[in-house]
Coordinates of C-alpha atoms and ligand atoms in Angstrom, one line a residue:
X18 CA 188.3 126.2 196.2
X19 CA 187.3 126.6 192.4
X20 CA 184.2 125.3 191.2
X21 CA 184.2 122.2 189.1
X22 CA 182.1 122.7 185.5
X23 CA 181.5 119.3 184.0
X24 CA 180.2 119.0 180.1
X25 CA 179.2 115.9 178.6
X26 CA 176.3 115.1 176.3
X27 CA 173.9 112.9 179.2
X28 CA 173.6 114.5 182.2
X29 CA 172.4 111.8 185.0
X30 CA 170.1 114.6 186.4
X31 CA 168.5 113.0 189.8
X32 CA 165.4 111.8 188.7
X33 CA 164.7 109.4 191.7
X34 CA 163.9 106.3 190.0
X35 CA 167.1 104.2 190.4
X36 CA 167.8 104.3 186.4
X37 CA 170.4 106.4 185.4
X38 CA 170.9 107.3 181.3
X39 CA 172.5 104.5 179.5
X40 CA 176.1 104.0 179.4
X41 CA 179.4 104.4 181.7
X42 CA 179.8 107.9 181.5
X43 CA 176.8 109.1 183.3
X44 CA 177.7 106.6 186.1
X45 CA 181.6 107.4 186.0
X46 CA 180.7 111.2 186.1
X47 CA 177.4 111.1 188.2
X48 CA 180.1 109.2 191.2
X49 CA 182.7 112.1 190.7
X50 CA 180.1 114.7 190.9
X51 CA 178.7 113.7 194.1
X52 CA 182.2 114.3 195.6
X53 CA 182.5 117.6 194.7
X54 CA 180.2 121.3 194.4
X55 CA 180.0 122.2 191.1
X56 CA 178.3 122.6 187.4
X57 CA 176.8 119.4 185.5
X58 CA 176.0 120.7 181.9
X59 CA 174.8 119.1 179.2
X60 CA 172.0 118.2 176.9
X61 CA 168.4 118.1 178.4
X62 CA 166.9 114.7 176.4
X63 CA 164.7 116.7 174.6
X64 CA 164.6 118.4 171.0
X65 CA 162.6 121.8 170.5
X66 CA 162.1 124.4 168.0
X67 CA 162.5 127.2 170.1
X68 CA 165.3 125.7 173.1
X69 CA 164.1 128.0 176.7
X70 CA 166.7 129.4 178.7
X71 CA 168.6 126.5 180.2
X72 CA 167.0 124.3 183.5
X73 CA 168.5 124.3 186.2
X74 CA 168.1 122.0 189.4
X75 CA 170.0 122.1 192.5
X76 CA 170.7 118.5 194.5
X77 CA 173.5 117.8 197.0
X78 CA 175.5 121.1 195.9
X79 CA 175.6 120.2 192.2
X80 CA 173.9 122.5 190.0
X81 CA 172.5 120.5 187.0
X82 CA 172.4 122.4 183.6
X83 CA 170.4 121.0 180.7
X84 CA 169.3 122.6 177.8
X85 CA 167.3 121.9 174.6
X86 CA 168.4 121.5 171.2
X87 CA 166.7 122.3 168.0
X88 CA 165.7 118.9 166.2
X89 CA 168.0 119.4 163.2
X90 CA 171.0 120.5 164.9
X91 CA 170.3 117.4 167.4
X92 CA 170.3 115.0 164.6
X93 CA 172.6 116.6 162.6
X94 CA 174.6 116.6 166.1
X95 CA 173.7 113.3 167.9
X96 CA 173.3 111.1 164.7
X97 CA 174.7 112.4 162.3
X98 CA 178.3 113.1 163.2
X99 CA 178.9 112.2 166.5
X100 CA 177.3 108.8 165.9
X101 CA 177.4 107.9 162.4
X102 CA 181.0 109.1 161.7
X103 CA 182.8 109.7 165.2
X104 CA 181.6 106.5 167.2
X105 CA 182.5 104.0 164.4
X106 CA 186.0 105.6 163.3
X107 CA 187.0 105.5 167.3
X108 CA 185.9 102.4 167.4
X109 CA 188.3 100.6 164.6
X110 CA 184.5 100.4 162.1
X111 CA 185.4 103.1 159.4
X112 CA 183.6 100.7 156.9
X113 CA 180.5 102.3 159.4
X114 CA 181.1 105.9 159.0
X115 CA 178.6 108.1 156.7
X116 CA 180.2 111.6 156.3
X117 CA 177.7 114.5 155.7
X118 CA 178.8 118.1 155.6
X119 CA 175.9 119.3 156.8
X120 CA 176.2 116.8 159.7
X121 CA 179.5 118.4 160.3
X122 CA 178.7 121.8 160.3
X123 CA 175.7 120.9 162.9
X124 CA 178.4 119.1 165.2
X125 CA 179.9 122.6 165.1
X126 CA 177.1 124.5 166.0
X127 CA 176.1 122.4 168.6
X128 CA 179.6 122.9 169.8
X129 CA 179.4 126.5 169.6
X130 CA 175.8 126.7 171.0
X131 CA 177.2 124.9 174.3
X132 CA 180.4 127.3 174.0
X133 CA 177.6 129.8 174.6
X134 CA 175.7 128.9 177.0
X135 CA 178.3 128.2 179.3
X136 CA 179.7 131.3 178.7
X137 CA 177.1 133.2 180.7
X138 CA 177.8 130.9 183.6
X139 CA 181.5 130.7 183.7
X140 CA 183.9 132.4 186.2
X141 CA 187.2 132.7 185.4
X142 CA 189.1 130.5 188.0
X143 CA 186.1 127.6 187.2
X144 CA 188.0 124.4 186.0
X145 CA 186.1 122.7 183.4
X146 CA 186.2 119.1 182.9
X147 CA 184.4 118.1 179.3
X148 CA 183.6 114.3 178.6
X149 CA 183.1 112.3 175.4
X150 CA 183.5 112.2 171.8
X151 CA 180.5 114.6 171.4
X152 CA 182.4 117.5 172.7
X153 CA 185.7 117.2 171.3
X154 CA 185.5 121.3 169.4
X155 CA 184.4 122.7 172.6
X156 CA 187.8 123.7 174.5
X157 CA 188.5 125.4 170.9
X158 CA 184.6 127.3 171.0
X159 CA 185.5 128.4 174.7
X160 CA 189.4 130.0 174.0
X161 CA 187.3 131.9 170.7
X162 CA 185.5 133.1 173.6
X163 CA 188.3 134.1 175.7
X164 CA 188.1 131.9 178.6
X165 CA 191.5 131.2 179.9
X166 CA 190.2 128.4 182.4
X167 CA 192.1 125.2 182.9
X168 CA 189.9 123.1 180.5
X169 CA 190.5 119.4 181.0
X170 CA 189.1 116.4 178.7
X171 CA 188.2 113.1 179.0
X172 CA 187.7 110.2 176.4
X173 CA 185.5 107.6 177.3
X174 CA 185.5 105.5 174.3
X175 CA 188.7 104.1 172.5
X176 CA 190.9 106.1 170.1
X177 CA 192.2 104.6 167.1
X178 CA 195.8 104.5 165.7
X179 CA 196.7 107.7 163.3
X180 CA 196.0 105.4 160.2
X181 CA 192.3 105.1 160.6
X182 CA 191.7 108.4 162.4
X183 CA 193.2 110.4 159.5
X184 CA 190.0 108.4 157.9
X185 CA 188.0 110.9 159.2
X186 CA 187.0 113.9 156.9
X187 CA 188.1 117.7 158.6
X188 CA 189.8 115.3 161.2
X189 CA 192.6 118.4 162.2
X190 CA 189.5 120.4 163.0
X191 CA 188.1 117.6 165.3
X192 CA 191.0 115.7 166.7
X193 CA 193.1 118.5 166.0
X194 CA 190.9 120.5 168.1
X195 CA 192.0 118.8 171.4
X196 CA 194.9 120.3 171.8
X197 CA 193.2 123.2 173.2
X198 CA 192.7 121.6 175.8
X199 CA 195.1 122.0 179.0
X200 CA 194.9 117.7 179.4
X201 CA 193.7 115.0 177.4
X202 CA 193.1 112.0 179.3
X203 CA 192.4 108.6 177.8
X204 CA 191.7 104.9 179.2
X205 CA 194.2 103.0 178.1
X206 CA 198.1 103.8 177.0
X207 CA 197.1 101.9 173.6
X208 CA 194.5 105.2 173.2
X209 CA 197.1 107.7 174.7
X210 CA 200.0 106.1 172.5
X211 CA 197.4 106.5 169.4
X212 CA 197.1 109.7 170.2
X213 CA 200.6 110.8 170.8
X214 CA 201.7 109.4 167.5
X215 CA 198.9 111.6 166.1
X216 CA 200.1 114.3 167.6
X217 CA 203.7 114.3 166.2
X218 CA 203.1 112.7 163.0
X219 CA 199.9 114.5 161.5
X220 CA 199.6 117.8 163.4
X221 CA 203.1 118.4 163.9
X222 CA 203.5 118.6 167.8
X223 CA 206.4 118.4 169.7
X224 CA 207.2 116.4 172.9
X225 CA 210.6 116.0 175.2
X226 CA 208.8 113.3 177.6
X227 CA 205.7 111.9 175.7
X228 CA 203.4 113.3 178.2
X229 CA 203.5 117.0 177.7
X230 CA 203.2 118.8 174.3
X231 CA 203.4 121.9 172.3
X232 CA 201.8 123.3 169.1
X233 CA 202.2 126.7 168.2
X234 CA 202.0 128.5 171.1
X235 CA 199.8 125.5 173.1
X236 CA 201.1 123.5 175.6
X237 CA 198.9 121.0 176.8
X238 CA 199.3 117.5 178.4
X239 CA 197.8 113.9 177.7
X240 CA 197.2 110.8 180.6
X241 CA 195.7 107.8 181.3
X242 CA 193.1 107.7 183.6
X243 CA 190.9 104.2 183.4
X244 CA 187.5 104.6 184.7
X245 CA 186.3 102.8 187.9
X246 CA 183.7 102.0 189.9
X247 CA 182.8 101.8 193.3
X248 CA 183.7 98.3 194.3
X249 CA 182.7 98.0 197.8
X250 CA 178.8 99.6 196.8
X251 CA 178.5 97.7 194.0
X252 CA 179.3 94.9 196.3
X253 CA 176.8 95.7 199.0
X254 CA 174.2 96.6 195.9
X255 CA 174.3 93.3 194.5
X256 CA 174.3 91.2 198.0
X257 CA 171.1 93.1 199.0
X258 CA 169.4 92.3 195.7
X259 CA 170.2 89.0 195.7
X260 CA 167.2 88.9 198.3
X261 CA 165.0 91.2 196.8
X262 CA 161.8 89.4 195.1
X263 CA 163.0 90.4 191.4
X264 CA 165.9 88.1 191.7
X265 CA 164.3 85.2 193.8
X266 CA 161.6 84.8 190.6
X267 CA 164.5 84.9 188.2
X268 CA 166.6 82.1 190.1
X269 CA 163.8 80.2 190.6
X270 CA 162.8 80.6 186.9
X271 CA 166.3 78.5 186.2
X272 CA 165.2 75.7 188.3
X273 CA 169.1 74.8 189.3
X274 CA 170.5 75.3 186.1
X275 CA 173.3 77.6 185.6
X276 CA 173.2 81.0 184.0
X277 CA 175.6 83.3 181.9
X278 CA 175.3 86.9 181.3
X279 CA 175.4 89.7 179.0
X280 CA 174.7 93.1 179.7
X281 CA 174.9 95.8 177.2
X282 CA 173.6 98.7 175.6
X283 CA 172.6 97.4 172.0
X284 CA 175.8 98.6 169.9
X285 CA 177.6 96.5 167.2
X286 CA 180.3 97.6 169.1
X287 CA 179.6 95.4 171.7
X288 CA 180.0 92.2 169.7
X289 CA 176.6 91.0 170.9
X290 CA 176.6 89.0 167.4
X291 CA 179.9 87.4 167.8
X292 CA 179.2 86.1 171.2
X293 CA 175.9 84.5 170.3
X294 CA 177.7 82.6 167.6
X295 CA 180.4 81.7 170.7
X296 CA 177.3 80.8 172.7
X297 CA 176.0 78.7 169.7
X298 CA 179.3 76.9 169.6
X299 CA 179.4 75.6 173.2
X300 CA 176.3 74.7 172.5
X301 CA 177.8 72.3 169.7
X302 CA 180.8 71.3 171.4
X303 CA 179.3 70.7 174.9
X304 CA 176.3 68.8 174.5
X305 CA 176.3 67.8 178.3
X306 CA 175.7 71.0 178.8
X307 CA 172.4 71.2 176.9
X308 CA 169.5 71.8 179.3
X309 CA 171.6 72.4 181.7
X310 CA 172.5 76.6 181.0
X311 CA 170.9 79.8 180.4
X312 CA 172.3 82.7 178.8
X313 CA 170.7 85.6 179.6
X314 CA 171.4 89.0 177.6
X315 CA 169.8 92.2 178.1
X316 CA 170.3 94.8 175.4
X317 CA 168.5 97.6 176.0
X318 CA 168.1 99.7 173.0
X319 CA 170.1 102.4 171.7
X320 CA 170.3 105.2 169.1
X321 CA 167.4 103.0 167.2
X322 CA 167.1 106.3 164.5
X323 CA 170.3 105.4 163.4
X324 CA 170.4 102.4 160.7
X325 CA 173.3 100.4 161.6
X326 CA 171.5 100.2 165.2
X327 CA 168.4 99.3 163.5
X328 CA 170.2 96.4 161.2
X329 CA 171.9 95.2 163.8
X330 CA 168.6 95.0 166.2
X331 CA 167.0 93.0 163.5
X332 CA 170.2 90.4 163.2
X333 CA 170.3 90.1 166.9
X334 CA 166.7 89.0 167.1
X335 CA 166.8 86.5 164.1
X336 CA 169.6 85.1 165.9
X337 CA 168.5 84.8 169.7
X338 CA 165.8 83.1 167.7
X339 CA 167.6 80.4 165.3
X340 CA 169.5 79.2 168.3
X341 CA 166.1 78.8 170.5
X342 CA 164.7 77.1 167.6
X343 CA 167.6 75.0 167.3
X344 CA 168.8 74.0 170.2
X345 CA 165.9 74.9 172.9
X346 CA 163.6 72.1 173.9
X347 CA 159.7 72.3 175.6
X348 CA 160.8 73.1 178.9
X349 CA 164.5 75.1 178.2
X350 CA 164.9 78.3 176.6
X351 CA 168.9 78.5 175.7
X352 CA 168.8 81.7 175.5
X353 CA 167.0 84.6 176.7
X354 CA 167.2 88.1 175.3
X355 CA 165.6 91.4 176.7
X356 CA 165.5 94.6 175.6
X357 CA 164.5 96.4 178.4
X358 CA 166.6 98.5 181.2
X359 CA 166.5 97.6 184.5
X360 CA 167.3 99.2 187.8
X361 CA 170.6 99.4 188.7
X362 CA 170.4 97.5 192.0
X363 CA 168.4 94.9 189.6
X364 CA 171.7 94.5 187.4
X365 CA 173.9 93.8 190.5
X366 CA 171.5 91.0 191.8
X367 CA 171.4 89.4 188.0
X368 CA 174.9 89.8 187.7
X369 CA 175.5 88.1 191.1
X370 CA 173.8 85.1 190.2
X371 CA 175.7 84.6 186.9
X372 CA 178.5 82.3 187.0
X373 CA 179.9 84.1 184.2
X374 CA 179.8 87.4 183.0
X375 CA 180.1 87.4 179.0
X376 CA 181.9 90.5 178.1
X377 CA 182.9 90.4 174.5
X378 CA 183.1 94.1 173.0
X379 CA 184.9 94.3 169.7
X380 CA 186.7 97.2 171.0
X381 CA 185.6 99.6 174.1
X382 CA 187.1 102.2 176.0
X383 CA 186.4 100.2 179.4
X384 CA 183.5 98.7 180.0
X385 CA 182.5 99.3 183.1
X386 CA 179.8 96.3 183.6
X387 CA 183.0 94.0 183.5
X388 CA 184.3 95.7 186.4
X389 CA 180.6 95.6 188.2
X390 CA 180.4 91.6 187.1
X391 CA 183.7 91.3 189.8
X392 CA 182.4 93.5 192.2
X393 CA 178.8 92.3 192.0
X394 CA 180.0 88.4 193.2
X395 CA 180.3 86.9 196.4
X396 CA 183.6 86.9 197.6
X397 CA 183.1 83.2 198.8
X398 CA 181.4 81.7 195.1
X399 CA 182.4 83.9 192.8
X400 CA 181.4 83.8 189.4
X401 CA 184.0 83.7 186.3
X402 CA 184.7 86.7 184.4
X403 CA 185.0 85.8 180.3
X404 CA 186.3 89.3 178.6
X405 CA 187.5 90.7 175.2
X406 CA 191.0 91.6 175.3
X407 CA 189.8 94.7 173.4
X408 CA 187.7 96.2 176.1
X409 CA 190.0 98.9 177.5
X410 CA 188.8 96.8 180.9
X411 CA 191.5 94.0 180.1
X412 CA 194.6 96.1 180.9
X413 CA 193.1 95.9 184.5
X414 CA 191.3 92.2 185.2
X415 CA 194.0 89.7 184.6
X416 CA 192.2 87.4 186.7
X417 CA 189.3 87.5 183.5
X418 CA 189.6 84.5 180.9
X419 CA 190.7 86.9 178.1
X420 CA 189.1 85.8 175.0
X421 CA 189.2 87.0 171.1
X422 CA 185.6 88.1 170.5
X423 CA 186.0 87.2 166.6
X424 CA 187.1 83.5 168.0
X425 CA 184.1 81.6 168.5
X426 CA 185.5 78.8 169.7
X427 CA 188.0 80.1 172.0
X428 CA 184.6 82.3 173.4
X429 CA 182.8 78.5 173.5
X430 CA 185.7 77.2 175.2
X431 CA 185.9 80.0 177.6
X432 CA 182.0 79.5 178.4
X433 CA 183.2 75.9 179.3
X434 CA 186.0 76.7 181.8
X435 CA 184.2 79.4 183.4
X436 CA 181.4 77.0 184.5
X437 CA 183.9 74.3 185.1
X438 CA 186.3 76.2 187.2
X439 CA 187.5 74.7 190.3
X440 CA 186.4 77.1 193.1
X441 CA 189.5 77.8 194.4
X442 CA 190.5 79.2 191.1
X443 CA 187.6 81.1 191.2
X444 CA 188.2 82.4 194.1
X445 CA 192.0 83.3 193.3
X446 CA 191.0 85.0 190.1
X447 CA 188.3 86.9 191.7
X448 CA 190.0 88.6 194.4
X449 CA 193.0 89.8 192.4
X450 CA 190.7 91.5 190.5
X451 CA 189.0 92.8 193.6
X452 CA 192.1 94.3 194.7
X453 CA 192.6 96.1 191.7
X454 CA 189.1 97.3 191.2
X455 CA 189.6 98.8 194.6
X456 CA 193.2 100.0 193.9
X457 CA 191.8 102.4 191.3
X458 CA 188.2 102.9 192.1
X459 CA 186.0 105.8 190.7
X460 CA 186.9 108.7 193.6
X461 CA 190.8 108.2 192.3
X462 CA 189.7 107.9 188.5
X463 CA 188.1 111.6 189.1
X464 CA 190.8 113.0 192.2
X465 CA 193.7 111.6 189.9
X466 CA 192.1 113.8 186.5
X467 CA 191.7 116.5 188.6
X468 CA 194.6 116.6 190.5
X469 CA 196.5 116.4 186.8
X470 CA 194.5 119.6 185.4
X471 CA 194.9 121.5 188.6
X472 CA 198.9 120.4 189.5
X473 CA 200.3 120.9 187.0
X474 CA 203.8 119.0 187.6
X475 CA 202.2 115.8 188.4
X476 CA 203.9 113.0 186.3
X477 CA 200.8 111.9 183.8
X478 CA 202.4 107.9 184.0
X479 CA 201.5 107.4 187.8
X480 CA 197.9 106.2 187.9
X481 CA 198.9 103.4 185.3
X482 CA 202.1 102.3 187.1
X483 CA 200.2 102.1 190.0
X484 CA 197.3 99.4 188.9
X485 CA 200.4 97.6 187.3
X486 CA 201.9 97.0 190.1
X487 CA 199.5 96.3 192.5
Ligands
F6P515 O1 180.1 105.7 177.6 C1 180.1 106.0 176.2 C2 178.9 106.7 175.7 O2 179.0 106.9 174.4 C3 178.5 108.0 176.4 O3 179.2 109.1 175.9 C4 177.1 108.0 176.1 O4 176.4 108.9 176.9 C5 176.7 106.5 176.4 O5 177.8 105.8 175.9 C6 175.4 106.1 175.9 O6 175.1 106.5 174.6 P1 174.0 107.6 174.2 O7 174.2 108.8 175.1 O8 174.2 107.8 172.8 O9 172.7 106.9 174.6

């Protein structure tokens, strides 16, 4: 069987403490890769002047690959493109995006540096599976190369219609970029239909079905593939921490009342803001409620060099504390805000004691701690799942009360229904979503990818028709 070489930025290398890096791609791809043999590859955390050969560990027949990167190329790299101009263009915020050519150039390098490396590991029948938004040049680096390999690509975080993508300064050398890639897979059919239309209107491609395309002399494929979890161990996760003494203190700590939850990397992307102006306005609106609720959000920083991060940090705070000074009384804190990161078993437990999960993006590729809110709950008393119809996540839970995250009254009035829901409602809505959580869990997110790159006459359309009609 070929070997499988996975690339992504984070690499979730086994570190034995139960945290893994922040976000959903290190889970998504640390699930997949404990499936299969194969190459992990990818940044090491670290920034050095003079980078060592790469360092490699072997666990469970995955090979994990990290290297260093010189501090300016990082931040030109990390911050400066991939951050500052990628993440808020593919996430609908060009009024975000700070274009440097010098950041550019060092998104290239790093591109080519990785090109590199891998190319005194690769064999020629490997198939190479690249993640994220970081890595979007580096099928192109590899063909320079000469590696003929089936190279496969996966988005994790939304992609924009044509209109704001062509935003992006050298976008035919980034975007453009993908179609050396043998597939392109994407969360949603909103992304892949973005794409498409990219494809044919501003690079000139050519399609008969809308699945498989040619430029030039390229033929290459794009899919949709949303990322899932593992239901069933998130299930058992949560129901075991539930008893553990870290989740005992917090329920006691609520003394009966009843608590809502946020859990999210600290991102304006997240709509973190928004929400606590929702939470503020159930507040308002529900005044029997008062004393009786405890929002919870844990935001556990991220990218904190970068300013927008650090703006947004500081309006968070101010915020958490107006509404405490408002609203809160001697013995009630309305809401409390953490920055820490916690265990992952931890997260299940909190989650499972929420009656409702508050997840309000303002656009996401999936968001995977919606789908770990549903599989975190008890089947019998499950809690309510309030969402943002523009999490790629909503195309899945039906059974979530789909809000507007700019609407803060329809979030207040979701907050309301969620803890006023008749249990068998609850219930209903809960295990619909269940069943689709299981339907497409995380081995058939990664088998169905894989399956595409490697067969190639398998219909691209399948995977979505299938959670549709479940
Ligand atoms: O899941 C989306 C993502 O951007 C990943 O690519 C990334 O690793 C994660 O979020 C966390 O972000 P960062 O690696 O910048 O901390």
């Amino acid at each position: 069987m070929a070997r499988l070489v996975v690339i992504s930025n984070r690499v979730a290398v086994p570190e034995g403490n139960g945290k893994a890096p922040p976000g959903g791609l290190a889970v998504a791809v640390d699930a997949a890769m404990r499936e299969r043999e194969g190459i992990w590859f990818g940044w090491s955390g670290k920034a050095s002047e003079t980078p060592a050969a790469p360092a490699a560990t072997e666990v469970d027949h995955v090979r994990y690959v990290v290297t260093d990167l010189r501090p300016t190329e990082f931040d030109e790299y990390y911050h400066g493109f991939a951050n500052r101009v990628l993440w808020p263009i593919l996430h609908y915020r060009v009024d975000l995006a700070e274009f440097s050519s010098a950041n550019y150039e060092g998104y290239l390098r790093v591109n080519a540096f990785f090109a590199d490396r891998l190319s005194e590991m690769l064999q020629p029948d490997d198939v190479i599976w690249v993640h994220d938004y970081h890595l979007m040049p580096l099928a192109r680096a590899l063909r320079i190369r000469g590696h003929m390999n089936r190279i496969g690509f996966f988005l994790h975080i939304p992609l924009p219609p044509p209109d704001l993508l062509t935003t992006l300064p050298k976008h035919k050398a980034i975007v453009g970029a993908l179609t050396d890639f043998d597939l392109i897979g994407f969360q949603t059919e909103n992304d892949a239909g973005n794409f498409a239309r990219y494809l044919t209107t501003t690079i000139g491609a050519a399609t008969r079905d809308g699945r498989l395309y040619q430029v030039g002399d390229r033929a290459f494929r794009i899919g949709v593939f949303p990322v899932g979890i593992d239901p069933h161990g998130i299930r058992k996760l949560a129901s075991r921490a539930v008893k553990s003494s870290f989740v005992s203190d917090l329920e006691r700590s609520l003394v009966g009342r009843s608590m809502v939850i946020g859990v999210d990397r600290l991102d304006y992307s997240k709509g973190i803001l928004h929400r606590i102006d929702g939470y503020q306005r159930f507040l308002e609106s529900s005044p029997d409620w008062r004393g009786k609720v405890t929002y919870l959000q844990i935001a556990p920083r991220s990218r904190s060099d970068i300013p927008e991060y650090a703006d947004m940090d500081a309006a968070v705070s101010g915020k958490v504390g107006h509404i405490n000074g408002l609203y809160g009384d001697v013995a009630w804190v309305p809401l409390r805000y953490v920055n820490r990161n916690y265990r992952r078993s931890e997260v299940a437990g909190m989650l499972r004691l929420a009656r409702a999960g508050l997840v309000t993006p303002l656009r996401d590729g999936m968001n995977l701690v919606a789908k770990e809110y549903v599989a975190a709950q008890d089947p019998d008393d499950p809690g309510v799942l309030i969402l943002s119809e523009f999490a790629g996540a909503a195309a899945e839970l039906e059974g979530a009360l789909l809000v507007n995250p700019h609407d803060h009254d329809e979030i207040a009035s979701a907050i309301r229904n969620a803890l006023e829901m008749t249990i068998t409602e609850r219930r209903a809505r809960h295990s619909d979503m269940f069943a689709v959580l299981e339907a497409n869990d995380i081995k058939y997110w990664a088998k169905s990818f894989l399956d595409a790159l490697t067969l190639p006459g398998r219909p691209m359309n399948w995977l979505s028709q299938r959670v549709r009609t479940h």
